[in-house]
Amino acid sequence: MKTQVAIIGGGPSGLLLSQLLNQAGVDTVLLERASRKHVLSRIRAGVLEAGTVQMLHEANVAQRMEQEGIPHDGVYLSDDDLMVHINFKELTGKQVMIYGQTEVTADLYAAQDAMGTTIVHTVEDVVIEGADSASPKVSYSVGDQRFAIDCDYVAGCDGFHGVSRKTIPEKNRQTFERVYPFGWLGILSRTKPAHDELIYANSSNGFALASMRNQNLSRYYIQVPLTDRVEDWSDEAFWTKLKSCLPSDIAKTMETGSSIEKSIAPLRSFVSEPLRWGNLFLVGDAAHIVPPTGAKGLNLAVSDVFYLYHGLVQALKTGTTEGIDCYSERALTRIWKAMRFSWQMTTMLHKFADEDNFAAQMRTATLKHLSQSETARRDLAENYIGLPF
Ligand code: FAS
Ligand code: PHB
């Protein structure tokens, strides 16, 4: 098999890149390790930056998002009963869109099917050969059959545990990492959201996040020790802990119910540099991981796709390689700014097990400053709605 761009990974990065490239007349083959059902069962991000919304329009997959998504003008940060509203609309003129990553992925799969692109599911043993040569090849198995794809370029969109990053020799890459000593226990419940916008809660009982998918589907998270397992947490224990972290007037009135999904995600900050090795390009979680506190993971993957898509079309249509030659540097500039913001939000809102009383004072003072300084609120708003591509 021959194609122009072999894409490894059928999550949002790989699918959006495939959609944009095929729209531009570039031929791709997308290889996904899991079944489509499994990919669409994942509950991940919920907040789309303004730039991501624009990219979904450019990819012609924004229709359902515009019908079912919920535009939000701001978010709340709370410190016990102090609630600080960060009004993006007032401070930046922009909004975010509440629309689950699961729905974005489903919309992309539907558009890809309509376009008749080549997507192979349940692939195994993907191997990238000759990435640093002029004729890279990707081989893979389906069942007991082995296949090979000759291609011009390989896009590694296969997430943190994928094969692409590890294909780059260790001597040719550098990693940066911060593993946080806690995780997020998240649940999905068919209940009315606790408030009209998201609440990121810092409290003496730890961090919690009150989010949503729609007016009848809420998404909540609480900070838990890394040693906790999902089975340690009954729904009742979850709701009790969540209410102890949220402002009391919210906790008093919020609706609770059975969880329809419950999982624990570890928190880490991670970057692997560079994002290119020969004709292999890393995209999204294959290259970087952010703690979800800044709602940046999915949105960073989208800006990577933006840079790589334009670079690949330029190279394949005109022979000019300026776009792909500066892909890594351009994407990393935005990645590191999002890394910083996500790290800042995480350290500002979470209680660290070994912290002294000074740390708790710093969190309280930060939130107090936000409540009194429009400049501080504008800085947070600019980062939260997404820095320019
Ligand atoms: P993904 O990991 O989504 O997709 C990679 C794809 O590659 C997967 O489908 C995988 O099956 C496939 N793959 C892996 N290895 C392969 C191989 N060898 N061959 C072929 N295919 C292979 N971000 C937020 O902004 N907010 C959140 O609340 C949030 N919550 C998260 C919760 C969890 C549990 C996780 C893991 C991540 C969360 N994220 C969140 C981050 C997440 O949304 C990612 O940023 C987003 O999925 C990135 O998309 P991709 O880069 O496409 O990677
Ligand atoms: C979510 O709704 O899943 C969500 C929202 C905001 C975050 C993280 C997760 O920062």
Tab-separated table of C-alpha atoms and ligand atoms in Angstrom:
chain	number	residue	atom	x	y	z
A	1	MET	CA	0.000	0.000	0.000
A	2	LYS	CA	1.247	3.554	-0.705
A	3	THR	CA	-0.011	6.830	0.713
A	4	GLN	CA	1.237	10.369	1.203
A	5	VAL	CA	0.747	10.549	4.999
A	6	ALA	CA	0.493	7.521	7.315
A	7	ILE	CA	-1.304	8.571	10.527
A	8	ILE	CA	-0.852	6.427	13.625
A	9	GLY	CA	-3.679	6.862	16.137
A	10	GLY	CA	-7.406	7.439	15.706
A	11	GLY	CA	-8.044	9.800	18.613
A	12	PRO	CA	-8.831	13.490	18.075
A	13	SER	CA	-5.330	14.347	16.772
A	14	GLY	CA	-5.196	11.652	14.118
A	15	LEU	CA	-8.796	12.071	13.044
A	16	LEU	CA	-8.646	15.867	12.763
A	17	LEU	CA	-5.382	15.685	10.810
A	18	SER	CA	-6.856	13.060	8.475
A	19	GLN	CA	-9.993	15.141	7.974
A	20	LEU	CA	-8.102	18.337	7.118
A	21	LEU	CA	-5.526	16.628	4.879
A	22	ASN	CA	-8.146	14.702	2.884
A	23	GLN	CA	-10.191	17.895	2.499
A	24	ALA	CA	-7.054	19.428	0.959
A	25	GLY	CA	-6.630	16.490	-1.433
A	26	VAL	CA	-3.842	14.747	0.468
A	27	ASP	CA	-4.071	10.950	0.657
A	28	THR	CA	-3.792	9.342	4.113
A	29	VAL	CA	-4.076	5.966	5.835
A	30	LEU	CA	-4.993	6.034	9.528
A	31	LEU	CA	-4.051	3.104	11.805
A	32	GLU	CA	-5.853	2.725	15.156
A	33	ARG	CA	-4.985	0.074	17.731
A	34	ALA	CA	-8.433	-0.067	19.359
A	35	SER	CA	-11.866	-0.793	17.986
A	36	ARG	CA	-13.957	2.229	17.066
A	37	LYS	CA	-16.394	1.282	19.857
A	38	HIS	CA	-13.574	1.409	22.404
A	39	VAL	CA	-12.271	4.765	21.165
A	40	LEU	CA	-15.797	6.207	21.380
A	41	SER	CA	-16.293	4.847	24.908
A	42	ARG	CA	-13.549	7.068	26.349
A	43	ILE	CA	-14.688	9.992	28.544
A	44	ARG	CA	-12.029	12.679	28.302
A	45	ALA	CA	-12.020	16.451	27.834
A	46	GLY	CA	-15.028	18.717	28.003
A	47	VAL	CA	-13.871	22.273	27.222
A	48	LEU	CA	-13.028	23.488	23.698
A	49	GLU	CA	-10.954	26.646	23.300
A	50	ALA	CA	-12.048	29.306	20.805
A	51	GLY	CA	-9.262	28.168	18.420
A	52	THR	CA	-10.427	24.559	18.585
A	53	VAL	CA	-13.991	25.584	17.706
A	54	GLN	CA	-12.588	27.454	14.688
A	55	MET	CA	-10.572	24.405	13.583
A	56	LEU	CA	-13.642	22.151	13.798
A	57	HIS	CA	-15.458	24.603	11.532
A	58	GLU	CA	-12.518	24.522	9.098
A	59	ALA	CA	-12.750	20.707	9.156
A	60	ASN	CA	-16.509	20.901	8.473
A	61	VAL	CA	-17.363	18.934	11.631
A	62	ALA	CA	-18.829	21.775	13.717
A	63	GLN	CA	-22.546	21.371	12.951
A	64	ARG	CA	-23.564	19.142	15.930
A	65	MET	CA	-21.237	21.070	18.235
A	66	GLU	CA	-23.033	24.315	17.336
A	67	GLN	CA	-26.408	22.636	17.949
A	68	GLU	CA	-25.585	20.696	21.133
A	69	GLY	CA	-22.541	22.454	22.582
A	70	ILE	CA	-22.926	25.079	25.319
A	71	PRO	CA	-20.960	28.334	24.915
A	72	HIS	CA	-19.670	29.589	28.273
A	73	ASP	CA	-18.660	33.175	29.041
A	74	GLY	CA	-16.506	32.251	32.024
A	75	VAL	CA	-15.555	29.928	34.863
A	76	TYR	CA	-15.523	30.186	38.653
A	77	LEU	CA	-12.563	29.587	40.935
A	78	SER	CA	-13.473	29.068	44.571
A	79	ASP	CA	-11.570	29.004	47.853
A	80	ASP	CA	-13.927	27.410	50.380
A	81	ASP	CA	-16.867	29.893	50.185
A	82	LEU	CA	-15.082	32.635	48.195
A	83	MET	CA	-16.199	32.416	44.525
A	84	VAL	CA	-14.260	34.358	41.884
A	85	HIS	CA	-15.830	34.694	38.433
A	86	ILE	CA	-13.404	34.868	35.521
A	87	ASN	CA	-15.520	36.472	32.807
A	88	PHE	CA	-13.722	35.571	29.537
A	89	LYS	CA	-16.279	37.459	27.417
A	90	GLU	CA	-15.715	40.730	29.290
A	91	LEU	CA	-11.951	40.293	29.675
A	92	THR	CA	-11.049	38.878	26.231
A	93	GLY	CA	-14.163	39.095	24.053
A	94	LYS	CA	-14.085	35.294	23.637
A	95	GLN	CA	-15.932	32.248	24.986
A	96	VAL	CA	-15.213	28.537	25.378
A	97	MET	CA	-17.488	25.749	24.165
A	98	ILE	CA	-18.634	22.947	26.437
A	99	TYR	CA	-18.741	19.891	24.170
A	100	GLY	CA	-17.248	16.520	25.099
A	101	GLN	CA	-14.153	15.129	23.370
A	102	THR	CA	-16.143	11.935	22.883
A	103	GLU	CA	-18.616	13.884	20.723
A	104	VAL	CA	-15.813	15.602	18.778
A	105	THR	CA	-14.319	12.167	18.066
A	106	ALA	CA	-17.694	10.763	16.981
A	107	ASP	CA	-18.271	13.741	14.666
A	108	LEU	CA	-14.825	13.253	13.112
A	109	TYR	CA	-15.376	9.533	12.546
A	110	ALA	CA	-18.729	10.262	10.879
A	111	ALA	CA	-17.128	12.858	8.581
A	112	GLN	CA	-14.248	10.524	7.757
A	113	ASP	CA	-16.709	7.753	6.842
A	114	ALA	CA	-18.627	10.162	4.612
A	115	MET	CA	-15.367	11.099	2.885
A	116	GLY	CA	-14.408	7.440	2.468
A	117	THR	CA	-10.934	7.836	3.960
A	118	THR	CA	-8.868	4.757	4.884
A	119	ILE	CA	-9.039	3.963	8.609
A	120	VAL	CA	-7.856	0.570	9.863
A	121	HIS	CA	-8.973	-0.436	13.380
A	122	THR	CA	-7.587	-3.057	15.798
A	123	VAL	CA	-4.125	-2.899	14.241
A	124	GLU	CA	-1.268	-4.517	16.175
A	125	ASP	CA	2.542	-4.339	16.214
A	126	VAL	CA	2.828	-1.059	14.347
A	127	VAL	CA	6.442	-0.469	13.353
A	128	ILE	CA	7.786	2.728	11.763
A	129	GLU	CA	10.838	2.063	9.604
A	130	GLY	CA	13.112	4.547	7.841
A	131	ALA	CA	11.506	7.580	9.479
A	132	ASP	CA	14.814	9.401	8.997
A	133	SER	CA	14.996	8.379	5.334
A	134	ALA	CA	13.310	9.741	2.216
A	135	SER	CA	11.027	6.709	2.065
A	136	PRO	CA	9.516	5.869	5.453
A	137	LYS	CA	7.452	2.715	5.820
A	138	VAL	CA	4.846	1.717	8.421
A	139	SER	CA	4.076	-1.955	8.921
A	140	TYR	CA	1.308	-3.460	11.050
A	141	SER	CA	-0.738	-6.591	11.634
A	142	VAL	CA	-4.451	-7.255	11.569
A	143	GLY	CA	-5.136	-10.722	12.858
A	144	ASP	CA	-2.432	-13.002	11.463
A	145	GLN	CA	-1.822	-10.877	8.359
A	146	ARG	CA	1.054	-8.365	8.081
A	147	PHE	CA	0.807	-5.225	5.965
A	148	ALA	CA	3.197	-2.425	4.957
A	149	ILE	CA	2.542	1.161	3.855
A	150	ASP	CA	5.097	3.171	1.889
A	151	CYS	CA	4.566	6.868	2.602
A	152	ASP	CA	6.097	10.323	2.311
A	153	TYR	CA	5.435	11.316	5.937
A	154	VAL	CA	4.332	9.680	9.224
A	155	ALA	CA	2.161	11.536	11.764
A	156	GLY	CA	2.525	10.036	15.258
A	157	CYS	CA	-0.902	10.762	16.788
A	158	ASP	CA	-0.824	7.674	19.009
A	159	GLY	CA	-0.918	9.239	22.454
A	160	PHE	CA	1.362	8.914	25.467
A	161	HIS	CA	1.635	5.116	25.287
A	162	GLY	CA	2.020	4.935	21.509
A	163	VAL	CA	4.901	3.726	19.370
A	164	SER	CA	5.813	7.000	17.601
A	165	ARG	CA	7.732	8.848	20.320
A	166	LYS	CA	9.654	5.675	21.175
A	167	THR	CA	10.668	5.322	17.511
A	168	ILE	CA	12.845	8.410	17.923
A	169	PRO	CA	16.211	7.192	19.329
A	170	GLU	CA	16.655	8.289	22.955
A	171	LYS	CA	19.840	10.150	21.999
A	172	ASN	CA	17.776	12.277	19.601
A	173	ARG	CA	15.113	13.326	22.094
A	174	GLN	CA	14.877	15.062	25.463
A	175	THR	CA	11.983	14.697	27.908
A	176	PHE	CA	10.748	16.996	30.670
A	177	GLU	CA	8.369	15.650	33.322
A	178	ARG	CA	6.579	16.520	36.554
A	179	VAL	CA	4.432	13.770	38.084
A	180	TYR	CA	1.902	15.104	40.606
A	181	PRO	CA	1.343	13.167	43.873
A	182	PHE	CA	-2.405	12.859	43.291
A	183	GLY	CA	-4.963	11.915	40.640
A	184	TRP	CA	-8.480	12.969	39.653
A	185	LEU	CA	-11.387	10.652	40.385
A	186	GLY	CA	-14.010	11.602	37.812
A	187	ILE	CA	-17.664	10.631	37.492
A	188	LEU	CA	-20.355	11.232	34.926
A	189	SER	CA	-23.928	11.436	36.241
A	190	ARG	CA	-27.319	12.132	34.647
A	191	THR	CA	-27.904	15.078	36.974
A	192	LYS	CA	-28.397	18.824	36.548
A	193	PRO	CA	-25.031	20.619	36.690
A	194	ALA	CA	-24.204	22.203	40.050
A	195	HIS	CA	-23.863	25.685	38.510
A	196	ASP	CA	-24.300	27.511	35.210
A	197	GLU	CA	-20.542	27.495	34.548
A	198	LEU	CA	-17.592	25.354	35.691
A	199	ILE	CA	-16.281	25.645	39.256
A	200	TYR	CA	-12.604	24.883	39.996
A	201	ALA	CA	-12.632	24.527	43.772
A	202	ASN	CA	-9.645	24.900	46.091
A	203	SER	CA	-10.582	23.993	49.656
A	204	SER	CA	-9.151	22.805	52.955
A	205	ASN	CA	-10.451	19.365	51.862
A	206	GLY	CA	-8.596	19.420	48.533
A	207	PHE	CA	-9.470	20.149	44.908
A	208	ALA	CA	-12.723	19.504	43.088
A	209	LEU	CA	-14.101	20.441	39.670
A	210	ALA	CA	-17.779	20.777	38.841
A	211	SER	CA	-18.187	20.493	35.065
A	212	MET	CA	-20.852	19.312	32.662
A	213	ARG	CA	-21.652	17.883	29.219
A	214	ASN	CA	-25.202	19.267	28.921
A	215	GLN	CA	-28.075	20.400	31.171
A	216	ASN	CA	-28.799	16.771	32.166
A	217	LEU	CA	-25.294	15.345	32.235
A	218	SER	CA	-22.737	16.472	34.815
A	219	ARG	CA	-19.011	15.709	35.035
A	220	TYR	CA	-17.322	15.997	38.441
A	221	TYR	CA	-13.782	15.385	39.676
A	222	ILE	CA	-12.188	15.235	43.106
A	223	GLN	CA	-8.509	15.062	43.981
A	224	VAL	CA	-7.518	11.617	45.336
A	225	PRO	CA	-4.204	10.089	46.494
A	226	LEU	CA	-2.399	8.058	43.806
A	227	THR	CA	-2.880	4.973	45.969
A	228	ASP	CA	-6.688	5.138	45.641
A	229	ARG	CA	-8.528	2.767	43.323
A	230	VAL	CA	-11.950	3.380	41.726
A	231	GLU	CA	-13.450	0.490	43.693
A	232	ASP	CA	-12.487	2.301	46.930
A	233	TRP	CA	-15.067	4.973	46.137
A	234	SER	CA	-18.823	4.452	46.406
A	235	ASP	CA	-21.050	7.079	44.751
A	236	GLU	CA	-22.123	8.224	48.220
A	237	ALA	CA	-18.504	8.692	49.371
A	238	PHE	CA	-17.784	10.609	46.155
A	239	TRP	CA	-20.694	13.027	46.606
A	240	THR	CA	-19.813	13.606	50.272
A	241	LYS	CA	-16.207	14.449	49.429
A	242	LEU	CA	-17.189	16.616	46.449
A	243	LYS	CA	-19.630	18.656	48.559
A	244	SER	CA	-16.941	19.181	51.206
A	245	CYS	CA	-14.778	20.907	48.584
A	246	LEU	CA	-17.399	23.059	46.821
A	247	PRO	CA	-18.726	26.378	48.198
A	248	SER	CA	-21.394	25.550	50.801
A	249	ASP	CA	-24.312	27.237	49.012
A	250	ILE	CA	-23.542	25.195	45.881
A	251	ALA	CA	-23.098	21.965	47.861
A	252	LYS	CA	-26.423	22.540	49.640
A	253	THR	CA	-28.504	22.795	46.439
A	254	MET	CA	-26.733	20.479	43.962
A	255	GLU	CA	-28.405	17.346	42.574
A	256	THR	CA	-26.657	14.000	43.100
A	257	GLY	CA	-27.320	10.613	41.545
A	258	SER	CA	-25.772	7.367	40.333
A	259	SER	CA	-22.509	7.476	38.421
A	260	ILE	CA	-22.668	6.178	34.843
A	261	GLU	CA	-18.892	6.361	34.488
A	262	LYS	CA	-16.191	6.460	37.157
A	263	SER	CA	-12.415	6.542	36.607
A	264	ILE	CA	-9.153	7.830	38.053
A	265	ALA	CA	-6.683	9.750	35.855
A	266	PRO	CA	-3.132	10.389	37.072
A	267	LEU	CA	-1.782	13.929	36.651
A	268	ARG	CA	1.496	14.668	34.978
A	269	SER	CA	3.221	17.403	32.964
A	270	PHE	CA	5.340	15.934	30.175
A	271	VAL	CA	7.044	17.178	27.015
A	272	SER	CA	9.249	15.299	24.555
A	273	GLU	CA	11.434	17.437	22.275
A	274	PRO	CA	11.793	17.746	19.333
A	275	LEU	CA	8.460	16.876	17.678
A	276	ARG	CA	10.171	15.757	14.496
A	277	TRP	CA	12.654	13.063	13.496
A	278	GLY	CA	13.199	12.928	9.746
A	279	ASN	CA	9.769	12.444	8.199
A	280	LEU	CA	8.088	11.430	11.492
A	281	PHE	CA	6.132	14.129	13.323
A	282	LEU	CA	4.718	13.810	16.874
A	283	VAL	CA	1.271	15.305	17.513
A	284	GLY	CA	-0.848	15.740	20.671
A	285	ASP	CA	-0.441	13.371	23.610
A	286	ALA	CA	2.296	11.471	21.729
A	287	ALA	CA	4.463	14.533	22.396
A	288	HIS	CA	3.055	16.126	25.549
A	289	ILE	CA	0.757	15.617	28.508
A	290	VAL	CA	-0.759	18.338	30.667
A	291	PRO	CA	-2.668	17.975	33.951
A	292	PRO	CA	-6.356	18.526	33.035
A	293	THR	CA	-6.610	21.480	35.463
A	294	GLY	CA	-6.151	23.961	32.631
A	295	ALA	CA	-8.401	22.119	30.122
A	296	LYS	CA	-5.491	22.155	27.657
A	297	GLY	CA	-4.851	18.521	26.610
A	298	LEU	CA	-7.261	18.199	23.723
A	299	ASN	CA	-6.847	21.854	22.742
A	300	LEU	CA	-3.046	21.574	22.504
A	301	ALA	CA	-3.458	18.541	20.253
A	302	VAL	CA	-5.586	20.723	17.963
A	303	SER	CA	-2.962	23.468	17.667
A	304	ASP	CA	-0.312	20.839	16.860
A	305	VAL	CA	-2.610	19.589	14.089
A	306	PHE	CA	-3.054	23.155	12.809
A	307	TYR	CA	0.711	23.649	12.392
A	308	LEU	CA	1.409	20.205	10.923
A	309	TYR	CA	-1.563	20.229	8.542
A	310	HIS	CA	-0.480	23.510	6.931
A	311	GLY	CA	3.132	22.347	6.755
A	312	LEU	CA	2.296	19.011	5.121
A	313	VAL	CA	-0.068	20.534	2.539
A	314	GLN	CA	2.610	23.107	1.626
A	315	ALA	CA	5.298	20.400	1.296
A	316	LEU	CA	3.133	17.958	-0.684
A	317	LYS	CA	1.508	20.544	-2.955
A	318	THR	CA	4.422	22.950	-3.575
A	319	GLY	CA	7.586	21.108	-2.496
A	320	THR	CA	8.360	23.941	-0.077
A	321	THR	CA	9.288	22.465	3.332
A	322	GLU	CA	9.344	25.682	5.391
A	323	GLY	CA	6.161	24.699	7.293
A	324	ILE	CA	7.296	21.215	8.306
A	325	ASP	CA	10.833	22.443	8.976
A	326	CYS	CA	9.551	24.872	11.628
A	327	TYR	CA	6.693	22.640	12.890
A	328	SER	CA	8.514	21.473	16.010
A	329	GLU	CA	9.695	24.919	17.077
A	330	ARG	CA	6.334	26.596	16.365
A	331	ALA	CA	4.272	23.929	18.146
A	332	LEU	CA	6.645	23.775	21.141
A	333	THR	CA	6.400	27.547	21.684
A	334	ARG	CA	2.625	27.228	22.261
A	335	ILE	CA	2.997	23.872	24.083
A	336	TRP	CA	5.327	25.313	26.730
A	337	LYS	CA	2.998	28.254	27.408
A	338	ALA	CA	0.115	25.817	27.944
A	339	MET	CA	2.397	23.633	30.116
A	340	ARG	CA	3.127	26.618	32.318
A	341	PHE	CA	-0.550	27.569	32.664
A	342	SER	CA	-1.629	23.994	33.425
A	343	TRP	CA	1.148	23.626	36.027
A	344	GLN	CA	0.191	26.983	37.586
A	345	MET	CA	-3.527	26.046	37.794
A	346	THR	CA	-2.611	22.658	39.287
A	347	THR	CA	-0.258	24.015	41.959
A	348	MET	CA	-2.652	26.900	42.711
A	349	LEU	CA	-5.674	24.670	43.332
A	350	HIS	CA	-4.463	21.366	44.779
A	351	LYS	CA	-3.496	20.529	48.359
A	352	PHE	CA	-0.147	18.653	48.363
A	353	ALA	CA	0.103	15.929	51.014
A	354	ASP	CA	3.460	17.094	52.437
A	355	GLU	CA	2.808	20.815	52.182
A	356	ASP	CA	3.327	23.215	55.101
A	357	ASN	CA	0.807	25.860	56.196
A	358	PHE	CA	2.610	28.484	54.077
A	359	ALA	CA	1.540	26.699	50.863
A	360	ALA	CA	-2.119	26.841	51.834
A	361	GLN	CA	-1.709	30.578	52.524
A	362	MET	CA	-0.208	31.064	49.049
A	363	ARG	CA	-3.248	29.402	47.421
A	364	THR	CA	-5.653	31.537	49.432
A	365	ALA	CA	-3.698	34.730	48.653
A	366	THR	CA	-3.649	33.869	44.917
A	367	LEU	CA	-7.409	33.463	44.829
A	368	LYS	CA	-7.908	36.594	46.929
A	369	HIS	CA	-5.706	38.526	44.456
A	370	LEU	CA	-7.773	37.177	41.542
A	371	SER	CA	-10.934	38.403	43.269
A	372	GLN	CA	-9.471	41.927	43.559
A	373	SER	CA	-7.383	42.327	40.373
A	374	GLU	CA	-8.880	42.579	36.893
A	375	THR	CA	-5.338	42.298	35.497
A	376	ALA	CA	-4.852	38.946	37.234
A	377	ARG	CA	-8.249	37.760	35.996
A	378	ARG	CA	-7.445	38.864	32.426
A	379	ASP	CA	-4.156	36.931	32.464
A	380	LEU	CA	-5.970	33.773	33.578
A	381	ALA	CA	-8.749	34.347	31.024
A	382	GLU	CA	-6.308	34.804	28.098
A	383	ASN	CA	-4.629	31.502	28.941
A	384	TYR	CA	-7.830	29.592	29.623
A	385	ILE	CA	-9.616	30.522	26.379
A	386	GLY	CA	-6.401	29.623	24.533
A	387	LEU	CA	-3.418	31.647	23.338
A	388	PRO	CA	-3.275	32.434	19.606
A	389	PHE	CA	-2.050	29.664	17.254
B	1	FAS	P1	-5.284	10.081	22.353
B	1	FAS	O1	-4.559	9.347	23.441
B	1	FAS	O2	-6.662	10.581	22.577
B	1	FAS	O3	-5.385	9.140	21.054
B	1	FAS	C1	-4.306	8.309	20.679
B	1	FAS	C2	-4.890	7.142	19.909
B	1	FAS	O4	-3.813	6.338	19.440
B	1	FAS	C3	-5.759	6.239	20.797
B	1	FAS	O5	-7.004	6.028	20.186
B	1	FAS	C4	-4.953	4.935	20.912
B	1	FAS	O6	-5.797	3.802	20.962
B	1	FAS	C5	-4.135	4.964	19.633
B	1	FAS	N1	-2.859	4.232	19.721
B	1	FAS	C6	-2.004	4.161	20.767
B	1	FAS	N2	-0.937	3.402	20.442
B	1	FAS	C7	-1.132	2.991	19.154
B	1	FAS	C8	-0.397	2.186	18.253
B	1	FAS	N3	0.786	1.663	18.613
B	1	FAS	N4	-0.895	1.963	17.018
B	1	FAS	C9	-2.091	2.524	16.640
B	1	FAS	N5	-2.840	3.288	17.446
B	1	FAS	C10	-2.357	3.514	18.696
B	1	FAS	N6	-7.759	16.747	28.318
B	1	FAS	C11	-8.497	17.827	28.618
B	1	FAS	O7	-8.325	18.873	27.985
B	1	FAS	N7	-9.424	17.777	29.622
B	1	FAS	C12	-9.670	16.617	30.325
B	1	FAS	O8	-10.502	16.574	31.202
B	1	FAS	C13	-8.937	15.460	30.023
B	1	FAS	N8	-9.168	14.281	30.699
B	1	FAS	C14	-8.421	13.178	30.383
B	1	FAS	C15	-8.622	11.945	31.047
B	1	FAS	C16	-7.841	10.809	30.743
B	1	FAS	C17	-8.086	9.495	31.460
B	1	FAS	C18	-6.832	10.910	29.755
B	1	FAS	C19	-5.945	9.711	29.423
B	1	FAS	C20	-6.622	12.122	29.087
B	1	FAS	C21	-7.418	13.245	29.390
B	1	FAS	N9	-7.249	14.471	28.729
B	1	FAS	C22	-7.977	15.570	29.011
B	1	FAS	C23	-6.277	14.597	27.712
B	1	FAS	C24	-6.874	14.030	26.446
B	1	FAS	O9	-8.079	14.679	26.165
B	1	FAS	C25	-5.847	14.199	25.352
B	1	FAS	O10	-5.250	15.481	25.380
B	1	FAS	C26	-6.405	13.930	23.986
B	1	FAS	O11	-7.025	12.672	24.014
B	1	FAS	C27	-5.252	13.998	23.001
B	1	FAS	O12	-5.655	13.425	21.831
B	1	FAS	P2	-4.638	12.523	20.991
B	1	FAS	O13	-3.352	13.240	20.851
B	1	FAS	O14	-5.405	12.132	19.768
B	1	FAS	O15	-4.315	11.262	21.891
B	2	PHB	C1	-14.364	18.073	31.856
B	2	PHB	O1	-15.517	18.541	31.744
B	2	PHB	O2	-14.094	16.858	31.683
B	2	PHB	C2	-13.226	19.012	32.217
B	2	PHB	C3	-13.443	20.371	32.167
B	2	PHB	C4	-12.390	21.233	32.493
B	2	PHB	C5	-11.163	20.704	32.862
B	2	PHB	C6	-10.956	19.331	32.890
B	2	PHB	C7	-12.002	18.468	32.570
B	2	PHB	O3	-10.135	21.549	33.180
